[in-house]
Coordinates of C-alpha atoms in Angstrom, one line a residue:
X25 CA 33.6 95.5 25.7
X26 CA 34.3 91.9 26.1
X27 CA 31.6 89.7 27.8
X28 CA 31.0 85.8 28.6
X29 CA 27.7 84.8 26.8
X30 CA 26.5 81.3 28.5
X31 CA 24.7 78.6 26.6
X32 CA 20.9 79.4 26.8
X33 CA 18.3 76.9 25.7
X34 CA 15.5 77.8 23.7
X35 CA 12.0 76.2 25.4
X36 CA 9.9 75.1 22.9
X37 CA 5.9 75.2 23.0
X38 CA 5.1 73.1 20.7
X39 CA 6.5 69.9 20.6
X40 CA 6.4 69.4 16.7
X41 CA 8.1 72.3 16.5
X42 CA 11.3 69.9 17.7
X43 CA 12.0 68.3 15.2
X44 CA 11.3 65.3 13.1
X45 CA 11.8 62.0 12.1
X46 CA 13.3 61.4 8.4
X47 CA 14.9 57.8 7.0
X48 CA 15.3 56.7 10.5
X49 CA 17.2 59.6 12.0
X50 CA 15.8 62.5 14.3
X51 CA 16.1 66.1 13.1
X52 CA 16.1 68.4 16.4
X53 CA 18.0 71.3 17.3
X54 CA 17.5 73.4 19.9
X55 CA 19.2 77.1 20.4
X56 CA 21.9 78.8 21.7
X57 CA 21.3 82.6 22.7
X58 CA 24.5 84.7 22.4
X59 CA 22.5 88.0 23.3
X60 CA 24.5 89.5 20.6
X61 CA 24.3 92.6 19.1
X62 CA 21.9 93.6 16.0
X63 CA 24.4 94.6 13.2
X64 CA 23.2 93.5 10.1
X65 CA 25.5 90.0 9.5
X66 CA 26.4 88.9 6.1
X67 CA 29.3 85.9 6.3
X68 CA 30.3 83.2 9.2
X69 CA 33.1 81.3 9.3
X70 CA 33.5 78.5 12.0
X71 CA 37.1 77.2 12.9
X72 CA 39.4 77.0 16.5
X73 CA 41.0 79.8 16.7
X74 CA 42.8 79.8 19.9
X75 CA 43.9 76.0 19.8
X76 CA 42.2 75.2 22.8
X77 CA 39.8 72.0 20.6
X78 CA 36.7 73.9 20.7
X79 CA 35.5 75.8 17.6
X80 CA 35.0 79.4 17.4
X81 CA 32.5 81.4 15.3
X82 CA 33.6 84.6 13.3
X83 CA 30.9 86.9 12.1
X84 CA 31.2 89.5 8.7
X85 CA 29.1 92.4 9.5
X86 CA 27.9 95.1 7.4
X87 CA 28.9 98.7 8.6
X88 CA 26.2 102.0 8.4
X89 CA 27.6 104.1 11.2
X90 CA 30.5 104.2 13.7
X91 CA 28.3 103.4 16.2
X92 CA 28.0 99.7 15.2
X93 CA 30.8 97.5 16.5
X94 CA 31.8 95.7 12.9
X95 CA 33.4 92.0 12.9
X96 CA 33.1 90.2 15.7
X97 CA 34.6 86.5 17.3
X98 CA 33.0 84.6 19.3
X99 CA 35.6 82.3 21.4
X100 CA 34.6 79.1 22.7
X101 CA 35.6 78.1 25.9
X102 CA 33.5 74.8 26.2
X103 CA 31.3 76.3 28.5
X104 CA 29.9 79.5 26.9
X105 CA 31.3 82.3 24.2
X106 CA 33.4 85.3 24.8
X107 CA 32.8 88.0 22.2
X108 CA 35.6 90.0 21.0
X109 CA 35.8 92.9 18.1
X110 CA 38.3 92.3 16.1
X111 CA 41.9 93.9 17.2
X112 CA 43.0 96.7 15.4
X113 CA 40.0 97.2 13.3
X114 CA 39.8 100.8 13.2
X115 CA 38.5 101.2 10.1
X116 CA 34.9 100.5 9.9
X117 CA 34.7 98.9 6.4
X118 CA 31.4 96.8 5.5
X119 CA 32.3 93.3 5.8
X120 CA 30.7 90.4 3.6
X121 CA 32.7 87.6 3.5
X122 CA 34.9 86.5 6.5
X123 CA 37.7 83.1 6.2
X124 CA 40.0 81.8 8.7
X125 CA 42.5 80.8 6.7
X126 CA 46.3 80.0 7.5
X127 CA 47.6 82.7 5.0
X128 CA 51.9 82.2 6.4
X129 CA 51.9 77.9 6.8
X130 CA 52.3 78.6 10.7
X131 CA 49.6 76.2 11.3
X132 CA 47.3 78.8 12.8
X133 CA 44.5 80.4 11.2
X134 CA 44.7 83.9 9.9
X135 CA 41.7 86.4 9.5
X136 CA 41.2 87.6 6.1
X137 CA 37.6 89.6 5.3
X138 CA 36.4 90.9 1.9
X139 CA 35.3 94.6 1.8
X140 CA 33.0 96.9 -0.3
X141 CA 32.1 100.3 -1.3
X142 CA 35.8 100.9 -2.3
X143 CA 37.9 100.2 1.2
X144 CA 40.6 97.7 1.1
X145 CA 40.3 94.2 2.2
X146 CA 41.1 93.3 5.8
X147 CA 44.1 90.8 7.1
X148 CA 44.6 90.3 10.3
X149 CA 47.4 88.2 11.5
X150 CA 47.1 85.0 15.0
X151 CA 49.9 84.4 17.4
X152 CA 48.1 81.2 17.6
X153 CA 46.8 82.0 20.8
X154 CA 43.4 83.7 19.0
X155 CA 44.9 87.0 19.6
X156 CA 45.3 89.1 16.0
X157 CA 47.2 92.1 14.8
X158 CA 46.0 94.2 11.5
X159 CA 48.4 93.1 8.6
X160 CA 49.4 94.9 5.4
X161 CA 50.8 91.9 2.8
X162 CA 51.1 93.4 -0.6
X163 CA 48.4 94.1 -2.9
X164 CA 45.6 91.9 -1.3
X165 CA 45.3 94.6 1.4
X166 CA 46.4 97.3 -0.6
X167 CA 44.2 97.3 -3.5
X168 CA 41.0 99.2 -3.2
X169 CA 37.9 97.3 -4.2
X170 CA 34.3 96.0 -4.2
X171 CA 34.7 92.4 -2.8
X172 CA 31.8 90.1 -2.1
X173 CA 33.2 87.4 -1.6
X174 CA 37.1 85.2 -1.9
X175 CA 37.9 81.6 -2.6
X176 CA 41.3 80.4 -1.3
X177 CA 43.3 77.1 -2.4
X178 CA 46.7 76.3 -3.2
X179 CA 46.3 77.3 -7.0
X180 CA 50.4 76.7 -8.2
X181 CA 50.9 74.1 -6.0
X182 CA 53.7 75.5 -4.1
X183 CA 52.1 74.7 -0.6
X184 CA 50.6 77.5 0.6
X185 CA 47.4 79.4 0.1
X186 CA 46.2 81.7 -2.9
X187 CA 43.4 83.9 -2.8
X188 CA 40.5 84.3 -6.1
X189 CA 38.5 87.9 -5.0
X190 CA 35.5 88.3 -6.5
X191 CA 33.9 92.1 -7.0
X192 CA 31.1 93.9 -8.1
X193 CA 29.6 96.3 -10.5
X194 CA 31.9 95.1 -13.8
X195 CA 35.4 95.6 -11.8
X196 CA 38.1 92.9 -12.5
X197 CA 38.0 90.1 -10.3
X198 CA 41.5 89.4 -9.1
X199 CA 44.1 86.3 -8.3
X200 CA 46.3 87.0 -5.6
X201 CA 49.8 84.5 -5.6
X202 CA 50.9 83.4 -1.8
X203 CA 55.0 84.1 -2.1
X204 CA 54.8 81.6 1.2
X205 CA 55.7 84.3 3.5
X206 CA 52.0 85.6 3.7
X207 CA 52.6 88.7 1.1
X208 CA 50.8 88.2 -2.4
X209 CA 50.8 89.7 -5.7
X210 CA 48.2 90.5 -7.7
X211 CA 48.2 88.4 -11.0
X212 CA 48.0 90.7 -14.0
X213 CA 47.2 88.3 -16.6
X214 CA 43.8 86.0 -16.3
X215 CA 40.4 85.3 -17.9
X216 CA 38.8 87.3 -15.5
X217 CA 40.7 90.7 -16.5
X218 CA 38.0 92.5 -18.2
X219 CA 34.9 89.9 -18.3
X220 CA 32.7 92.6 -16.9
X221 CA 31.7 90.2 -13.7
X222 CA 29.5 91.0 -11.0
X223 CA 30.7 88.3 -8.4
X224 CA 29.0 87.0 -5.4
X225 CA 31.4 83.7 -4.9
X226 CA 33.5 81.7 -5.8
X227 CA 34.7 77.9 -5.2
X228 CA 38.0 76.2 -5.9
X229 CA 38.2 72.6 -7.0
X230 CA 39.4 69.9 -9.8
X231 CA 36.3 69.7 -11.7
X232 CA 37.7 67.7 -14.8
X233 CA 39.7 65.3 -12.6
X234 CA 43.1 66.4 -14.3
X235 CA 44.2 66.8 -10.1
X236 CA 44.7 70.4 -11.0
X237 CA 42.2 73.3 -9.1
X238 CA 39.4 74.7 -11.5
X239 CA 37.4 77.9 -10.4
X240 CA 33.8 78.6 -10.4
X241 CA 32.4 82.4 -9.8
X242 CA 28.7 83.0 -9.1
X243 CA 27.1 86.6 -10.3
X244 CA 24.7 88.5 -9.9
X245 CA 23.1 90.9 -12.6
X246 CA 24.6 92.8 -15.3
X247 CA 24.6 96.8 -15.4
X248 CA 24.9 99.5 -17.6
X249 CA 25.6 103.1 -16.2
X250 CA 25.0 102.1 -12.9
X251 CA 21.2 100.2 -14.3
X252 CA 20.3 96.9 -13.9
X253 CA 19.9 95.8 -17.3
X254 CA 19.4 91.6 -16.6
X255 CA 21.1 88.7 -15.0
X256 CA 24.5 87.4 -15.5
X257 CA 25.9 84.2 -16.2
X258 CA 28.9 82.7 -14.4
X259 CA 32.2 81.7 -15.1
X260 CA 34.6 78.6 -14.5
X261 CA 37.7 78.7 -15.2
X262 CA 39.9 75.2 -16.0
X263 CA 43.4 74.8 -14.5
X264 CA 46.0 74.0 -17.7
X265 CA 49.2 71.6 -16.9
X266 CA 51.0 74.8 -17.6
X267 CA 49.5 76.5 -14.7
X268 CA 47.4 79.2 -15.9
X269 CA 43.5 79.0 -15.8
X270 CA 41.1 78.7 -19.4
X271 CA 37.4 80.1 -19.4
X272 CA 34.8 77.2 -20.6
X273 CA 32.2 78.8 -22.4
X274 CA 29.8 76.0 -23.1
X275 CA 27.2 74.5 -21.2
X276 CA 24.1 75.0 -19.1
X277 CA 26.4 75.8 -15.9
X278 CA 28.2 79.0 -17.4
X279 CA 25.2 79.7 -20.4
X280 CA 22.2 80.0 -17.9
X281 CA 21.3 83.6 -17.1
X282 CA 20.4 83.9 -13.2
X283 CA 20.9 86.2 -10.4
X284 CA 23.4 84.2 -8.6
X285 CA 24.8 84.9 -4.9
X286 CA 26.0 81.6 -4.1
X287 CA 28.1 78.2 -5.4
X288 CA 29.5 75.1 -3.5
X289 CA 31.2 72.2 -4.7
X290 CA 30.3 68.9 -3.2
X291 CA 30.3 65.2 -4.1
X292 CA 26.6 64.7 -3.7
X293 CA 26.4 61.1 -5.4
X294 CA 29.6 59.6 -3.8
X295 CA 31.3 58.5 -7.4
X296 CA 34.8 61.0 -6.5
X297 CA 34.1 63.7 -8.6
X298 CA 32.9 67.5 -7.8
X299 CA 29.6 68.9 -8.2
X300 CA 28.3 72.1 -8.8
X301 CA 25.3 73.8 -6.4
X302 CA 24.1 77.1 -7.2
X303 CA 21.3 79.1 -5.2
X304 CA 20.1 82.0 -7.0
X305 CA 17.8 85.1 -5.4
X306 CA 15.5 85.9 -8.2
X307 CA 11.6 85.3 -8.2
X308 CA 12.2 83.0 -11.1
X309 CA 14.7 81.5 -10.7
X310 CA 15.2 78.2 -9.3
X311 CA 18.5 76.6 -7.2
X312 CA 20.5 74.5 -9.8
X313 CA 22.1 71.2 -9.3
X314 CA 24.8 70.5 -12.0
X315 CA 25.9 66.5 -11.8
X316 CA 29.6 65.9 -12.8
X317 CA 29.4 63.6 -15.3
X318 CA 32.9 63.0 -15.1
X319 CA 35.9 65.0 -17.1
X320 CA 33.9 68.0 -16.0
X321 CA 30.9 67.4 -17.7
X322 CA 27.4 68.2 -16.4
X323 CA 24.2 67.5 -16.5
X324 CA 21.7 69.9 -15.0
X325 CA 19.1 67.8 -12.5
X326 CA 16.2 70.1 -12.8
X327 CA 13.9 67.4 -11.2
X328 CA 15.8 66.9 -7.8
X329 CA 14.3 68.0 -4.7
X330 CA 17.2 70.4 -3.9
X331 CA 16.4 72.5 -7.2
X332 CA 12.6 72.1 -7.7
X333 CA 10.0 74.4 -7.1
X334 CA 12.1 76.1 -4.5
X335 CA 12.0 79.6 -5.8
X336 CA 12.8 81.8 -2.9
X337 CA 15.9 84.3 -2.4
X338 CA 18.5 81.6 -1.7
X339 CA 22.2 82.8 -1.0
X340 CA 24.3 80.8 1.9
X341 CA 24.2 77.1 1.5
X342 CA 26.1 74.1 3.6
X343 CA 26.2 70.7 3.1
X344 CA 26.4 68.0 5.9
X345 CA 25.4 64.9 7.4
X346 CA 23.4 66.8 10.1
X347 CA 21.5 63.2 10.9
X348 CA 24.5 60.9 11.1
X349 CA 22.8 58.7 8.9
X350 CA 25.7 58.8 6.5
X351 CA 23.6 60.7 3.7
X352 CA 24.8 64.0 2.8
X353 CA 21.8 66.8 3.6
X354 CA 21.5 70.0 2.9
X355 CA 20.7 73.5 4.7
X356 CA 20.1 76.8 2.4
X357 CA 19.9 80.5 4.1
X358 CA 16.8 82.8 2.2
X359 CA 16.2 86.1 2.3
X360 CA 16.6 89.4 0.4
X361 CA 14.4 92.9 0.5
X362 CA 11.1 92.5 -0.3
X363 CA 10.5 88.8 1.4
X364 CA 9.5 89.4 5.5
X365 CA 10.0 86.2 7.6
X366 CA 11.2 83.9 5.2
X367 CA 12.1 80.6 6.0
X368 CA 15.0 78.9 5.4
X369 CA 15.4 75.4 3.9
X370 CA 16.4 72.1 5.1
X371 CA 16.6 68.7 3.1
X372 CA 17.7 65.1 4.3
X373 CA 19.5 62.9 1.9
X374 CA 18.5 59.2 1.2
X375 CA 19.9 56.6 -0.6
X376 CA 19.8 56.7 -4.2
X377 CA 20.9 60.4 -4.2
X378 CA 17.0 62.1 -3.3
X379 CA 16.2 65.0 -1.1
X380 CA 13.4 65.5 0.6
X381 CA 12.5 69.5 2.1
X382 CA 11.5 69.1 6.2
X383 CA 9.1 71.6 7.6
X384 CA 9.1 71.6 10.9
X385 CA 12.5 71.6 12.4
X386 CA 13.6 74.7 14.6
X387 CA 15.8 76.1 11.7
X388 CA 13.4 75.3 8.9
X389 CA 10.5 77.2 11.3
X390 CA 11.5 80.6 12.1
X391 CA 11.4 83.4 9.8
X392 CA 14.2 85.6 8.8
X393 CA 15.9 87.8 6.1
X394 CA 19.7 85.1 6.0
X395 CA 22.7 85.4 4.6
X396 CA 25.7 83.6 4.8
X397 CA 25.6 80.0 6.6
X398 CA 27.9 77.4 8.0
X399 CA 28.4 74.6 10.1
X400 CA 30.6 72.7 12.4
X401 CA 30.5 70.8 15.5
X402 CA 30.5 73.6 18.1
X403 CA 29.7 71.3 21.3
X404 CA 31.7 68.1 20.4
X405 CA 29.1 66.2 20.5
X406 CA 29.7 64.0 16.8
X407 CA 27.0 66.1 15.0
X408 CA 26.7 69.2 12.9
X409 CA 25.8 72.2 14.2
X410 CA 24.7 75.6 12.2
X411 CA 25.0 78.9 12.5
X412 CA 22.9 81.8 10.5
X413 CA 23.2 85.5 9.8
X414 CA 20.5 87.3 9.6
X415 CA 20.2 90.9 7.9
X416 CA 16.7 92.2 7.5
X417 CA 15.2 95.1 9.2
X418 CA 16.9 97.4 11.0
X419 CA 19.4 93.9 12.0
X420 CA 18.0 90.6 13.1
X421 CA 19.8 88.3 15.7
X422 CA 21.7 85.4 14.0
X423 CA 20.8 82.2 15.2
X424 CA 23.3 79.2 16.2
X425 CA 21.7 75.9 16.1
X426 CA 22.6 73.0 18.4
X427 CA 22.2 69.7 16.6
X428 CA 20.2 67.2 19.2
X429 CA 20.8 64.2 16.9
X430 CA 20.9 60.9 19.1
X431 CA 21.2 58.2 16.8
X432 CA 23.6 57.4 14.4
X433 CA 27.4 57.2 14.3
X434 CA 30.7 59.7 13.1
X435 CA 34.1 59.9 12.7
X436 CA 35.9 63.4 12.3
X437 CA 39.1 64.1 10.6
X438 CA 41.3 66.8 11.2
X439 CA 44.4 67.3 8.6
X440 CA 48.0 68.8 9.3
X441 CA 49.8 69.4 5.8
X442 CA 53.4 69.1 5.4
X443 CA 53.6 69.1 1.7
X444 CA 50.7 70.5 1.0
X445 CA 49.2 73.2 2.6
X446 CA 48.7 73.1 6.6
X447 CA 45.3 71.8 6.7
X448 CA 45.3 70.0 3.7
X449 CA 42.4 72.6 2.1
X450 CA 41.9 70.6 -1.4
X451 CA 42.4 66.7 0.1
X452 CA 39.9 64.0 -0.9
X453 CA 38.6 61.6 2.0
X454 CA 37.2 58.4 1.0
X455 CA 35.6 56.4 3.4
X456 CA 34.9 52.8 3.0
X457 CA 31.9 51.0 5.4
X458 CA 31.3 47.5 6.5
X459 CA 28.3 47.1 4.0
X460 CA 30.6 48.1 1.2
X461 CA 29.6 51.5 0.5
X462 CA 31.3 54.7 0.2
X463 CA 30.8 58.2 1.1
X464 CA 33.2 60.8 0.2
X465 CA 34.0 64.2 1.3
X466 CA 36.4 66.9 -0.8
X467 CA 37.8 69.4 2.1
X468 CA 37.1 72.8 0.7
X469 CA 36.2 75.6 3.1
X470 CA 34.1 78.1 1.4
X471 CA 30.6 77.1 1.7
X472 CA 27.7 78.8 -0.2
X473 CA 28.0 82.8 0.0
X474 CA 30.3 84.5 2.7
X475 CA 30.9 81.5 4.4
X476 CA 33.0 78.5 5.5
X477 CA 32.5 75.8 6.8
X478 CA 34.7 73.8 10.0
X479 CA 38.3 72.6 9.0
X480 CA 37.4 69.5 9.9
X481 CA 36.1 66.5 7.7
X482 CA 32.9 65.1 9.2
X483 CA 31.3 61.5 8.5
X484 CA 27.5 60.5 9.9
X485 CA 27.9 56.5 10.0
X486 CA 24.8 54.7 10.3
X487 CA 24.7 52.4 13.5
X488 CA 24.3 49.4 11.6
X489 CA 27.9 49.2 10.1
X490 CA 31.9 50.3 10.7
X491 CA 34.6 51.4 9.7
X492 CA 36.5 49.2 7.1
X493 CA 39.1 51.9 5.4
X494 CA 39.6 55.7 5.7
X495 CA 41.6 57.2 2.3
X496 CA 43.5 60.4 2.2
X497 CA 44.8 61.9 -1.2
X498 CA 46.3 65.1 -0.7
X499 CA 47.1 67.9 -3.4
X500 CA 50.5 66.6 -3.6
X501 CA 49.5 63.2 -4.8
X502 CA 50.3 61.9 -1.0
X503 CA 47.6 59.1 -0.5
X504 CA 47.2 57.5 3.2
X505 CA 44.8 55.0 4.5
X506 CA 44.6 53.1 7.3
X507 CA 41.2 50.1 8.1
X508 CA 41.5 50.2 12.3
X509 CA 39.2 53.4 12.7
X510 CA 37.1 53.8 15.6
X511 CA 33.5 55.1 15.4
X512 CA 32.2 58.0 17.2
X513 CA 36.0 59.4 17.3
X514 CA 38.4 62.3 16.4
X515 CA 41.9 61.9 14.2
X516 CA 44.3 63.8 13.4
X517 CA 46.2 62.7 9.8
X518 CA 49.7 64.3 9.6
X519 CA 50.5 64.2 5.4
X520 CA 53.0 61.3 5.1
X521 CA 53.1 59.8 8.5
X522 CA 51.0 58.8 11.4
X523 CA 47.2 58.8 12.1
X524 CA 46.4 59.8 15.3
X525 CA 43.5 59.1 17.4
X526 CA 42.8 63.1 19.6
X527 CA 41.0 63.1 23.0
X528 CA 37.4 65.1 23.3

């Protein structure tokens, strides 16, 4: 049954508890209670779903009895959430990873969810109204499998979306080819046929700055006869101009043997190339950082706040400016069996590329078994906003964190593909500030494990300068820019053409 969940606010007792002061700029959330039900949530994905400027939250749930209601959206109006089930979804598979994704270039986003234990993976269709219908497209929601997790990007350059599906347990992972109409085709030929994987996640990007996509895949242990036998390395796979993907076997970023569940790819250090984040899950195992070099080479930095002494069961993972101080910060979801009310993790960026861990901000305090983790700006307010599933137990609540950041300044970007794909999944953004610096942003969804992040690119912009030039390059080779950009705005960029300055 459909119900209206209003915006609660969480009354806090003890004032530290707020939030904090880091570089300048104030971390404090406070939170909004949906008064949803206990499932057992694994992935989030955060996108507008309906059209109507306001973004929506979809939650991945794992299944143990008919009783439990399985994936859920949560529709925001502006002034509170309507939760809906998922239409059509009879079958009561156990969900982990959940993407709105335009899978048919009618610039709406699609439903597609990953499934285990053998049940096919789920599709479902919008009439861009946010109202879906269960869809059968070839072997993507035919084949039977194990599936963690999915990465999606434009992989042959043809304009609209492919899928990389990870599995579990040794089963081939699997590329399936867009034909532009929304069916795909499973690829029979690849590196990954027969490489024994046990995938968590995955991440598309051009690591080696050849313009082509490369793929990354984080696993988990290896087994033998159904035993765990130790941990697995992962696997990247490098784009050729021919179009078919090489495995790289060398270096610390595919040699390194750790219990991996999740991998993003984010420009960390501002120099316009990709960088590799991996959280792992075992005792000993710490989060790695793997600086790109350049030509996709990396250097592991094993010092770095966001990957030392941090040994905790790490799986989701989003990146943001969540201070608006235009450094990039960091917030990592813990938990796994065995750990009670863990905390999660929260780091500010500062200049010269540090991290520092904060302690005693609301979604740093409160203890839970996470998962999956991503963010967005849910009240259209300019700031970043999270939103946390929670598994442990017999099913924790998930918790949605409202950013109550005050200072600072942003610009969003929203991107409508022509060329390229409909919202630009795989474009650069370069920005350019009145102090000459530059921040960067690559738009790629998937974020951490299970998890994606808003379609939207989002710049903090510290008070004390402006705006002197935005940059687009999209996968086609299309580059933009334009220098009159307001702060504390929305845009729309339509591939080729005009820049476009959207009402709140």
């Amino acid at each position: 049954m459909d119900a209206t969940l209003r915006f609660h606010f969480t009354i806090w007792i003890c004032i530290l508890c707020s939030g904090t002061w880091i570089h300048g700029q104030q971390l404090q959330f406070s939170k909004w209670d949906f008064d949803e039900p206990k499932q057992g949530s694994r992935g989030v994905s955060i996108a507008d779903l309906d059209g109507n400027g306001h973004l929506d939250i979809v939650v991945a749930n794992q299944v143990d009895s008919l009783l439990q209601l399985g994936n859920t959206i949560f529709f925001n109006t502006g002034e509170g959430f309507t939760r809906k089930a998922i239409a059509n979804n009879t079958l009561k598979a156990w969900s982990e990873s959940v993407h709105t994704v335009d899978v048919d270039n009618d610039h709406d986003l699609d439903l597609f969810f990953t499934t285990q234990f053998g049940t096919p993976n789920l599709l479902f269709l919008n009439d861009g109204k946010g109202n879906f219908s269960a869809a059968e497209n070839g072997e993507l929601t035919s084949d039977k499998t194990n599936s963690p997790g999915a990465c999606w990007c434009d992989f042959d350059r043809d304009g609209d979306l492919d899928v990389f599906v990870v599995n579990r347990d040794g089963e081939d992972d699997a590329l399936y080819v867009n034909n532009g109409k929304g069916n795909f085709k499973r690829e029979q030929k690849g590196p990954w046929v027969r490489n024994k994987g046990d995938g968590r996640s995955c991440a598309w990007g051009d690591l080696n700055g050849d313009g082509l996509p490369d793929l990354y895949v984080a696993n988990f242990v290896v087994k033998e006869d159904g035993r765990v036998t130790g941990k697995h390395r992962n696997h990247l796979y490098l784009s050729t101009p021919d179009g078919i993907l090489e495995e790289q076997n060398l270096g610390a970023w595919v040699e390194e043997l750790n219990a991996s569940y999740g991998v993003s790819f984010v420009d960390f250090d501002y120099d316009q190339d990709l960088d590799i984040y991996v959280t792992n899950v075992a005792r000993s195992d710490e989060n790695a950082l793997y600086e790109n070099q350049g030509g996709g080479n990396f250097s592991k930095l094993s010092e770095s706040g966001v990957a030392y002494e941090v040994r905790r069961p790490s799986k989701g993972q989003t990146w943001g400016d969540f201070n608006n101080d235009g450094q990039l910060d960091l917030y990592i979801a813990n938990g796994t069996e065995g750990y009670p009310e863990i905390q999660n993790f929260l780091y500010t960026g500062s200049r010269g590329d540090t991290f520092k861990r904060v302690y005693n901000s609301l979604p740093a305090i409160e203890g839970h078994i996470s998962a999956g983790v991503a963010s967005g700006d849910l009240d259209n307010d300019g700031d970043l906003d999270l939103y946390v599933c929670n598994w442990g137990g017999e099913a924790e609540a998930n918790d949605c964190y409202i950013n109550q950041n005050t200072l600072g300044n942003w610009v969003k970007i929203k991107l409508r593909g022509l060329e390229s794909n409909s919202y630009g999944i795989g474009s650069w953004a370069t920005l350019t500030l009145s102090d000459g610096s530059i921040r960067t942003r690559y738009l790629i969804r998937e974020t951490g494990y299970g998890s994606e992040n808003a379609p939207e690119i989002h710049f903090g912009i510290p008070s004390d300068t402006a705006i002197s030039k935005l940059e687009i390059l999209w996968p086609t080779g299309i580059k933009q820019s334009n220098g009159e950009l307001e702060v504390n705005a929305t845009y729309q960029i339509t591939e080729g053409k005009e820049i476009k300055k959207l009402e709140e």
